[in-house]
Short mmCIF file of C-alpha atoms in Angstrom, two decimals:
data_model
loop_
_atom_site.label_atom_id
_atom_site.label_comp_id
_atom_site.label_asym_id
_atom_site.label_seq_id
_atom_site.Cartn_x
_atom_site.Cartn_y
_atom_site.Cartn_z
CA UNK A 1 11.01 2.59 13.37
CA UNK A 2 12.18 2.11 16.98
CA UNK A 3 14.42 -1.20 17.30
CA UNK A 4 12.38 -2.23 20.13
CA UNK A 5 8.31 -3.08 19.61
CA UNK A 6 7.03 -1.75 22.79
CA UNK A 7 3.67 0.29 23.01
CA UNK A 8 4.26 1.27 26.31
CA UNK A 9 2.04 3.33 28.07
CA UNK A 10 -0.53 2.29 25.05
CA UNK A 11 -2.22 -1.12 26.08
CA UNK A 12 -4.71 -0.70 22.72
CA UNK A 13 -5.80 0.73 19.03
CA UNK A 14 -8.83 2.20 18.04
CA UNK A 15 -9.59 1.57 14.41
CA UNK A 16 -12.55 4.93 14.40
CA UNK A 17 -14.12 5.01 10.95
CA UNK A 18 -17.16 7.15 9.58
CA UNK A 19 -19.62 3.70 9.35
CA UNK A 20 -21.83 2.93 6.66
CA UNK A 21 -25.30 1.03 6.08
CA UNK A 22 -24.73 -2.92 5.37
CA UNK A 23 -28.10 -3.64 3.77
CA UNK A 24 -31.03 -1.32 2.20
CA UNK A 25 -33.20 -0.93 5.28
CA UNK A 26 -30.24 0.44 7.27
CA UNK A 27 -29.50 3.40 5.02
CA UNK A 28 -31.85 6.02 5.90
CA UNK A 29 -31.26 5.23 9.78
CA UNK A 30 -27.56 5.46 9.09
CA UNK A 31 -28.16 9.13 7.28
CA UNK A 32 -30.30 10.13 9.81
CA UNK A 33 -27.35 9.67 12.00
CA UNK A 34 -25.40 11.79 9.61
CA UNK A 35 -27.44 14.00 9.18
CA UNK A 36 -29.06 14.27 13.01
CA UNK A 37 -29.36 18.02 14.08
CA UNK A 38 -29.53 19.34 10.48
CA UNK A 39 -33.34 18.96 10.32
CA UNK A 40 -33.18 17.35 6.77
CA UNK A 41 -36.89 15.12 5.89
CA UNK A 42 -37.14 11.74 5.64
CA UNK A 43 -38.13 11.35 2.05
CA UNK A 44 -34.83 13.65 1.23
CA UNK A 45 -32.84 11.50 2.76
CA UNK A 46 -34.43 8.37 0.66
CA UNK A 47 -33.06 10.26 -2.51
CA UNK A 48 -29.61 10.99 -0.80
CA UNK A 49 -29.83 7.15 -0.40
CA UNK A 50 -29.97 6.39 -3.54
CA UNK A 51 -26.31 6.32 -4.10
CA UNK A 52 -26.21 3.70 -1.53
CA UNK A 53 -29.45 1.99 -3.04
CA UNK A 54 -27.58 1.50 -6.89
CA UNK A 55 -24.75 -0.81 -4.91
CA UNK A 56 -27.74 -2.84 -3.21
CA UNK A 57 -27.84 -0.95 -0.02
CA UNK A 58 -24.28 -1.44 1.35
CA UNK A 59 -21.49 0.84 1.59
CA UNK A 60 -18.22 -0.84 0.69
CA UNK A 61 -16.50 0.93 4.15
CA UNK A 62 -17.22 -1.72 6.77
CA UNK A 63 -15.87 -4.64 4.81
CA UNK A 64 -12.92 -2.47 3.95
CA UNK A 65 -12.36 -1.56 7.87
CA UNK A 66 -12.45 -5.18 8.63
CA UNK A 67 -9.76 -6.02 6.27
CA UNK A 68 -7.60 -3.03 7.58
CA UNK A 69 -8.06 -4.68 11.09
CA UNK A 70 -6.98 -8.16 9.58
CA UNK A 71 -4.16 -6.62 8.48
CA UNK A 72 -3.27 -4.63 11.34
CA UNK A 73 -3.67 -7.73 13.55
CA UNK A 74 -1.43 -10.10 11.65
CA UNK A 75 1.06 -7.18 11.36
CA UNK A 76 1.65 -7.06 15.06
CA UNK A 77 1.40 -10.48 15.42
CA UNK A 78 4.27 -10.95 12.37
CA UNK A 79 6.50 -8.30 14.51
CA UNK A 80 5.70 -8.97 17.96
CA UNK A 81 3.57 -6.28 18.60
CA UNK A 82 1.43 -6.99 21.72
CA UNK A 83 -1.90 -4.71 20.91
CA UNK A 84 -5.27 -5.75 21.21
CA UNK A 85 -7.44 -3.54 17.67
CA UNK A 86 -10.73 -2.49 18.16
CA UNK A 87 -13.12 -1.08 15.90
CA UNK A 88 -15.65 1.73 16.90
CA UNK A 89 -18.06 3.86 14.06
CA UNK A 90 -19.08 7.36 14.38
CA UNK A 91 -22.68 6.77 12.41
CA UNK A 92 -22.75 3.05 12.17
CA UNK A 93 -22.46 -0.13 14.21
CA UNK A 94 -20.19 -0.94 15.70
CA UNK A 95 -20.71 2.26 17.43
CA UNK A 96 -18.01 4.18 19.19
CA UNK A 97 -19.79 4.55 22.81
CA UNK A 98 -20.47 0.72 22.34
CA UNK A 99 -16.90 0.02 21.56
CA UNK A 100 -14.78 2.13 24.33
CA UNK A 101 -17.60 0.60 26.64
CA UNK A 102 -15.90 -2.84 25.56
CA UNK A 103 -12.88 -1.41 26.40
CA UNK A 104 -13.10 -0.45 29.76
CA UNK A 105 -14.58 -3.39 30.58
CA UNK A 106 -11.60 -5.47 29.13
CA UNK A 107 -9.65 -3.38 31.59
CA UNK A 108 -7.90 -0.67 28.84
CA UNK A 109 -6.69 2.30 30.31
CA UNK A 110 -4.35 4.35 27.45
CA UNK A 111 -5.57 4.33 24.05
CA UNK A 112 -3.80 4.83 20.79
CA UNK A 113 -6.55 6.06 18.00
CA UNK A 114 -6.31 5.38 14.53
CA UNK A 115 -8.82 7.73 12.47
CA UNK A 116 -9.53 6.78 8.53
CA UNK A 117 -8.81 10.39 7.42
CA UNK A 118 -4.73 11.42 6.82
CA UNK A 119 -5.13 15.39 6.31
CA UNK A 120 -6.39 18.16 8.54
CA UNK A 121 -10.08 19.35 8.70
CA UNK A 122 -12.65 19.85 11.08
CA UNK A 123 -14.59 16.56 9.56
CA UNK A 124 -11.27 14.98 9.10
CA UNK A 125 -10.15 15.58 12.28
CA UNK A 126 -11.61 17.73 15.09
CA UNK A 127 -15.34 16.20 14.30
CA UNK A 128 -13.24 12.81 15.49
CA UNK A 129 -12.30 14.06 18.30
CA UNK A 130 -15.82 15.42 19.24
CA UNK A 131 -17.55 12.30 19.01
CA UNK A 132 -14.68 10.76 21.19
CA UNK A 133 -15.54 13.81 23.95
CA UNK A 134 -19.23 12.85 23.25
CA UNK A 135 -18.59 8.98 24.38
CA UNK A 136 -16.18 9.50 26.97
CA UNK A 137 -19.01 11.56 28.58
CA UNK A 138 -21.50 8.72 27.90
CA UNK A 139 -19.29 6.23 30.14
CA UNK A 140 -18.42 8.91 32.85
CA UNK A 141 -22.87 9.15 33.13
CA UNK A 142 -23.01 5.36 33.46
CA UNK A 143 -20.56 5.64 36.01
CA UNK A 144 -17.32 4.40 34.02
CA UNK A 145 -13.81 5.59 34.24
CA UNK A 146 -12.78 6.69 30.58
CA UNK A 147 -9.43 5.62 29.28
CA UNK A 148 -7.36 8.49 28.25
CA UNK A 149 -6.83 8.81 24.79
CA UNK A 150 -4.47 9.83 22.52
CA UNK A 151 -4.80 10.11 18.47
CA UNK A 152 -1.94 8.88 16.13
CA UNK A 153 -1.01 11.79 14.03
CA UNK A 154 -1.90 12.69 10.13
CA UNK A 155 -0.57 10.27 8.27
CA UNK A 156 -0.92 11.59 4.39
CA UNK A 157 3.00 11.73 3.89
CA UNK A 158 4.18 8.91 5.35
CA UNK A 159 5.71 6.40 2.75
CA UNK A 160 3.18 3.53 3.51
CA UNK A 161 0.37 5.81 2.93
CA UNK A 162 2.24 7.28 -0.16
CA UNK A 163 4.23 4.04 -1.79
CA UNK A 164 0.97 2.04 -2.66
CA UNK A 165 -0.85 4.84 -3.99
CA UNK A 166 2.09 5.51 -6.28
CA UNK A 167 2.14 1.61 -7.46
CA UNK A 168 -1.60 2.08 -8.08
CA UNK A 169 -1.51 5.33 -10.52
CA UNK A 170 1.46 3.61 -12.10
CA UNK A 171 -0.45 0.62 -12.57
CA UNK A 172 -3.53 2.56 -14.14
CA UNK A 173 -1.39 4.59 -16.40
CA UNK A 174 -0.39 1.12 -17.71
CA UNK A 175 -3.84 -0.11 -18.58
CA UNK A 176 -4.10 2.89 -20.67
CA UNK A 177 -3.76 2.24 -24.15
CA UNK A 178 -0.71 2.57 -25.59
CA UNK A 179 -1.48 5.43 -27.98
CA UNK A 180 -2.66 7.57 -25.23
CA UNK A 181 -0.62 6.71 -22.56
CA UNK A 182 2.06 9.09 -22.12
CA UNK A 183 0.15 12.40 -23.09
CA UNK A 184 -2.21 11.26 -20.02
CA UNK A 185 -2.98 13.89 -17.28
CA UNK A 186 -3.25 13.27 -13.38
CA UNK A 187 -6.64 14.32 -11.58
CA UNK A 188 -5.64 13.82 -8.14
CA UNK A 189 -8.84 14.27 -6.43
CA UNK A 190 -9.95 14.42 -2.45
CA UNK A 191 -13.65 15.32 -1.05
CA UNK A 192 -14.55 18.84 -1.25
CA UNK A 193 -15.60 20.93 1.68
CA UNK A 194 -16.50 24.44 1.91
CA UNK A 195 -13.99 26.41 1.38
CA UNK A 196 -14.35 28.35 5.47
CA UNK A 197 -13.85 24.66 6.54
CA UNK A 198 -10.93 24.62 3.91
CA UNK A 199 -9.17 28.13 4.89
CA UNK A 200 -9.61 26.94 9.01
CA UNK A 201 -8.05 23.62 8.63
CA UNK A 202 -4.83 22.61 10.32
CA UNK A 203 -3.43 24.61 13.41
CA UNK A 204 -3.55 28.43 13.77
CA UNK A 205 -0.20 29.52 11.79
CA UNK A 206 -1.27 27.26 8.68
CA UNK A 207 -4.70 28.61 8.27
CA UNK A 208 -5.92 30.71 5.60
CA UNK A 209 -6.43 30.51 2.05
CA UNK A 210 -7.06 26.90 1.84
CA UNK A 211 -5.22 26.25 5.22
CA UNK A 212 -3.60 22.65 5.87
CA UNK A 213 -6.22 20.96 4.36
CA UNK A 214 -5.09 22.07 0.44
CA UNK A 215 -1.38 22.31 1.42
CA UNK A 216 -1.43 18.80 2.44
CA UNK A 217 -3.00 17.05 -0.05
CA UNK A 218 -0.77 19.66 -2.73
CA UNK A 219 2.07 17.90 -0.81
CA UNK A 220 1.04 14.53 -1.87
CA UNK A 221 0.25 15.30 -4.98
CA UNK A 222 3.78 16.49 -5.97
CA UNK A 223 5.24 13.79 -3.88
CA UNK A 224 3.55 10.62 -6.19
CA UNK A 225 3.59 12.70 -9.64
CA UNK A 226 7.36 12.97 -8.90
CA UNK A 227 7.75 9.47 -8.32
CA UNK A 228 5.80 8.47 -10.91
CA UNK A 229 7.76 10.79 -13.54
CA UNK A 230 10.74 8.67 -11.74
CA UNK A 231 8.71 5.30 -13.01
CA UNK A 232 7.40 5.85 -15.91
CA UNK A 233 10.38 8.33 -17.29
CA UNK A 234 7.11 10.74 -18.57
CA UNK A 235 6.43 14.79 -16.79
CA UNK A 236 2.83 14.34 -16.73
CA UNK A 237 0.93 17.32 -16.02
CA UNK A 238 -1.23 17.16 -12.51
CA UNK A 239 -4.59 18.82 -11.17
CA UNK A 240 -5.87 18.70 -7.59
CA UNK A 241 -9.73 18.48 -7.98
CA UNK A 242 -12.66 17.83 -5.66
CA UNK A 243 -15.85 15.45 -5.49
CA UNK A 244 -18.61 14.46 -3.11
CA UNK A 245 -19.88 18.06 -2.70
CA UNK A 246 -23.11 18.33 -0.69
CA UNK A 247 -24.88 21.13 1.04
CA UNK A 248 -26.24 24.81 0.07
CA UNK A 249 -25.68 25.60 -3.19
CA UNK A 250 -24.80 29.06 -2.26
CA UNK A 251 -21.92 28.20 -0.03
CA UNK A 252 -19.00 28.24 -1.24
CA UNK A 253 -16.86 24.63 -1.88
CA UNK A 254 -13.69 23.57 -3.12
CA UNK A 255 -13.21 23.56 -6.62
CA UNK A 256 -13.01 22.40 -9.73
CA UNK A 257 -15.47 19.67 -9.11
CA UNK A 258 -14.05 16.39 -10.95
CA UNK A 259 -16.52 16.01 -13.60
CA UNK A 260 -16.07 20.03 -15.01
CA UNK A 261 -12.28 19.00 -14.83
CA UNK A 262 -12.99 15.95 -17.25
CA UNK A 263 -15.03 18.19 -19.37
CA UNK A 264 -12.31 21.06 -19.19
CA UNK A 265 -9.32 18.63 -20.20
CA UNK A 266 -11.26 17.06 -22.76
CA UNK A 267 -12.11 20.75 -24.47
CA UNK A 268 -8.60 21.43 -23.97
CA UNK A 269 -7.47 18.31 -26.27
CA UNK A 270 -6.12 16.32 -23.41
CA UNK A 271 -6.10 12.31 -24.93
CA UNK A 272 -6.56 10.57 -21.43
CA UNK A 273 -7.28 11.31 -17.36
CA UNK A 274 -6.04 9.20 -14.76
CA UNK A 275 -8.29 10.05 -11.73
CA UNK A 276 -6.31 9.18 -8.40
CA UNK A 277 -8.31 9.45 -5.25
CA UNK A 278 -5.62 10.15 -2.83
CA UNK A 279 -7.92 12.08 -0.48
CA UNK A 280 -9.30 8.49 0.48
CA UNK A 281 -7.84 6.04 2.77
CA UNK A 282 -10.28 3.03 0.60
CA UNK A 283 -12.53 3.15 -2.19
CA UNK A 284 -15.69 4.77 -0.23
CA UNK A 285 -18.91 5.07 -1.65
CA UNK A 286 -17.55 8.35 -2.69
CA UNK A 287 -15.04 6.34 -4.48
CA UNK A 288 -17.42 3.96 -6.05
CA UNK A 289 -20.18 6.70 -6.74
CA UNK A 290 -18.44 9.99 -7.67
CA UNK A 291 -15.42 8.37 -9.41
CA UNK A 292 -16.24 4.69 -10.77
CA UNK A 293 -20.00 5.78 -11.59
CA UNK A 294 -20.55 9.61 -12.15
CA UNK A 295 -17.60 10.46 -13.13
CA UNK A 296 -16.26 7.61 -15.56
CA UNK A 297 -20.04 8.53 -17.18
CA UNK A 298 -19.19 11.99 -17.96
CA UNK A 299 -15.89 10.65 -19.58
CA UNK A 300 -17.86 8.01 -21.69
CA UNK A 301 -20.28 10.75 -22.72
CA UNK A 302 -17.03 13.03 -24.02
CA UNK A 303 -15.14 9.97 -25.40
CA UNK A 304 -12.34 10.65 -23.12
CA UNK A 305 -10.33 7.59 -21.88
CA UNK A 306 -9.64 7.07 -18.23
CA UNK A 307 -8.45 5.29 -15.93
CA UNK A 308 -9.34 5.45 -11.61
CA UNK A 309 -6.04 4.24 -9.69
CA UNK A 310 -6.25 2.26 -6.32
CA UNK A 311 -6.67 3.68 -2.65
CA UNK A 312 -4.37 2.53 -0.40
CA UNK A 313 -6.97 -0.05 1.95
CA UNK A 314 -5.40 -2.51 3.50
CA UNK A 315 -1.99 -2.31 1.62
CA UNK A 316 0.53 -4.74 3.96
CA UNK A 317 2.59 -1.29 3.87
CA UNK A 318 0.26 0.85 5.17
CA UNK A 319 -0.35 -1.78 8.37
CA UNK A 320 3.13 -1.15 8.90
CA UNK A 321 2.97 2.24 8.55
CA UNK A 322 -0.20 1.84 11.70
CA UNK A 323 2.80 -0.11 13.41
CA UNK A 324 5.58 2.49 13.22
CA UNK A 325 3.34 5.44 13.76
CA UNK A 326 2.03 3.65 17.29
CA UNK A 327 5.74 2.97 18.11
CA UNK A 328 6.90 6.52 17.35
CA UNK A 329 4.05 7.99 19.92
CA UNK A 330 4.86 5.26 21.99
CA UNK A 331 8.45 6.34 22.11
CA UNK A 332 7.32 10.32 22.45
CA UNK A 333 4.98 9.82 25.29
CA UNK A 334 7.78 7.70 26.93
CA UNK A 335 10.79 9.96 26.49
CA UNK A 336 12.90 8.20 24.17
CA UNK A 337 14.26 10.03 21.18
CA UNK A 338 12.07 8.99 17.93
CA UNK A 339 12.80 10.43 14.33
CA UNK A 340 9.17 10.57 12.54
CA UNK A 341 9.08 9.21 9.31
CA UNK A 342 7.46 11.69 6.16
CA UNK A 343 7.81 12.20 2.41
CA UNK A 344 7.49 15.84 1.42
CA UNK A 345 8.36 19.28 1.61
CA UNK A 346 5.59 19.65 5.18
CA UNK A 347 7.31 16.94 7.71
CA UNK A 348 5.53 15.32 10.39
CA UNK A 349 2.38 16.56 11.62
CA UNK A 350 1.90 17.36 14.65
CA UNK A 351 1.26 14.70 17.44
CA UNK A 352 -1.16 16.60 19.74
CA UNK A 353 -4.04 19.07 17.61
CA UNK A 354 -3.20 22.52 19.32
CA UNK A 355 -5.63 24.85 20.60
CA UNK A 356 -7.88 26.52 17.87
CA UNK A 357 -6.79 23.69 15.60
CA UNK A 358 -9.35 23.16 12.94
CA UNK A 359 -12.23 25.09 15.03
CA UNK A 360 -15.90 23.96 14.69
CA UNK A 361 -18.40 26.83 14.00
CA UNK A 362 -20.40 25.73 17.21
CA UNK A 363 -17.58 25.07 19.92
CA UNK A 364 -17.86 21.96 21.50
CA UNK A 365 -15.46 19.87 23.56
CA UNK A 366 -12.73 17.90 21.85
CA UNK A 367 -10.81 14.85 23.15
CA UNK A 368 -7.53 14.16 22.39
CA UNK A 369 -6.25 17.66 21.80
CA UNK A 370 -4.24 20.06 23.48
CA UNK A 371 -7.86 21.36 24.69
CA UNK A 372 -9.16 18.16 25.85
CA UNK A 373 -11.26 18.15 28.96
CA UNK A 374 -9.97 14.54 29.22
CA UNK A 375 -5.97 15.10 29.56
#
């Protein structure tokens, strides 16, 4: 981390999260914002909904982004870190258009974005960056001058993302019981996506047969299950597995889905899974459905002990991993000489998505790139 704590030319963070429904009459509106061009009906959106529905209407994201911003704010006030957070939502309030609009008006001109996704994809990434293009549009119609806006680059191997995720699958292995405990196997698991959006991810020279997206999250896999082996003093064997599939059944996904990995170890004599979610920035309602509910089922139903580790959230580490990733662009876009900080065999990504960088199928203008219409 730079010695000196100066954001310079950055005079703000953007905390930009997915959004999620905060009581039971706000979660078909919020997935007919998800969903809004797709032409899905009403009433199939009420049974999508009833994921949200079992945990009373709420999705655990928005409470979890407000304790990331706690964090983040008493991290730069602990280090002297002058830099106003704000929180905008792609499909939920607080909206993104409503929050830059706050922006301008509080007189910020150069904006550092944080996104809640650390690995390459067009929904991870470039879809981000659309719906900043779409918003920055929105203020230029009403007459506003958009900030320019920068995004803080993918952060899946940096040691504050990494470190608490590594303290949470050793705690889990822990809770295990004893006589199970060191024959346990790893499930790291991350949300599937088809497998086009897979083999496009990440820029140009990484794409292909799973592109960035799999290498990445490979990366981190080897990373923690090499640490752990350093904790625990057990070589446990590893899997990275999927979840949260949706769409066509024809098209093809990611795979193995987490549940016919359960079923798989299980039939293969395996005595315990721990299922580590490192695809996941908090625990989602991906997290809580897919993981805690559907998947911890399946186990029950085959008698197979496991154990679901921690996401990272609002880890004091991974505030000040926020802090020295601002600082390092900071230092970039100012000229001083910065070493990035990573775990791995990949490095640091990049700091500005290149041109054809995760493409969408439909093009459509993308801030914060290298193709930006707002440089």
């Amino acid at each position: 981390m730079p010695d000196v704590l100066d954001a310079t030319p950055y005079d703000a963070l953007l905390l930009l999260s997915f959004g999620g429904p905060e009581g039971p009459d706000d979660v078909v509106p919020f997935l007919e914002n998800v969903t809004r061009g797709r032409g899905i009906p009403k009433e199939r959106l009420k049974e999508v909904g009833q994921h949200y529905f079992l945990f009373g209407g709420v999705s655990p994201i928005n409470d979890q982004n407000r304790a990331l911003l706690d964090a983040l704010r008493a991290d730069f006030a602990e280090h002297g870190l002058e830099l106003p957070v704000y929180w905008g939502n792609r499909n939920w309030a607080p909206y993104l258009t409503d929050t830059l609009r706050e922006m301008v008006r509080d007189g910020r001109r150069r904006v550092l974005v944080l996104a809640t996704s650390a690995y390459a994809s067009y929904s991870g990434c470039r879809q981000y960056r659309e719906n900043l293009a779409d918003a920055l549009a929105t203020l230029e119609q009403e007459g506003l001058e958009p900030p320019k806006i920068d995004k803080l680059r993918h952060y899946f191997n940096h040691p504050g993302f990494i470190e608490p995720m590594v303290d949470g699958l050793v705690r889990s292995i822990e809770d295990l019981p004893e006589e199970v405990r060191d024959g346990a196997h790893i499930a790291f698991t991350t949300h599937s996506i088809p497998t086009s959006a897979a083999d496009t991810s990440g820029p140009v020279e990484d794409q292909g047969d799973g592109g960035a997206y799999v290498r990445q999250h490979l990366d981190v896999a080897e990373v923690i299950a090499g640490a752990v082996r350093e904790r625990t003093g057990v070589d446990r064997p590893w899997q990275l597995v999927y979840q949260s599939r949706s769409g066509a059944p024809h098209i093809p996904w990611l795979e193995p889905d987490i549940c016919d990995h359960l079923e798989e170890r299980h039939a293969a004599g395996v005595p315990a899974v721990v299922m580590a979610p490192i695809g996941f920035v908090s625990d989602h309602m991906e997290v809580l459905y897919d993981l805690d509910t559907e998947a911890t089922a399946k186990a029950a139903e085959l008698g197979l002990p496991v154990r679901r580790s921690a996401t990272v959230g609002a880890d004091p580490r991974f505030a000040a991993a926020v802090r020295d990733l601002i600082l390092e662009r900071a230092a970039a876009e100012s000229g001083r000489s910065v070493a990035p900080c990573a775990l791995g065999a990949l490095g640091p990504s990049h700091n500005v998505c290149p041109v054809g960088c995760c493409p969408a199928r439909t093009p459509r203008p993308a801030a914060a790139g290298a193709d930006s219409p707002y440089a």
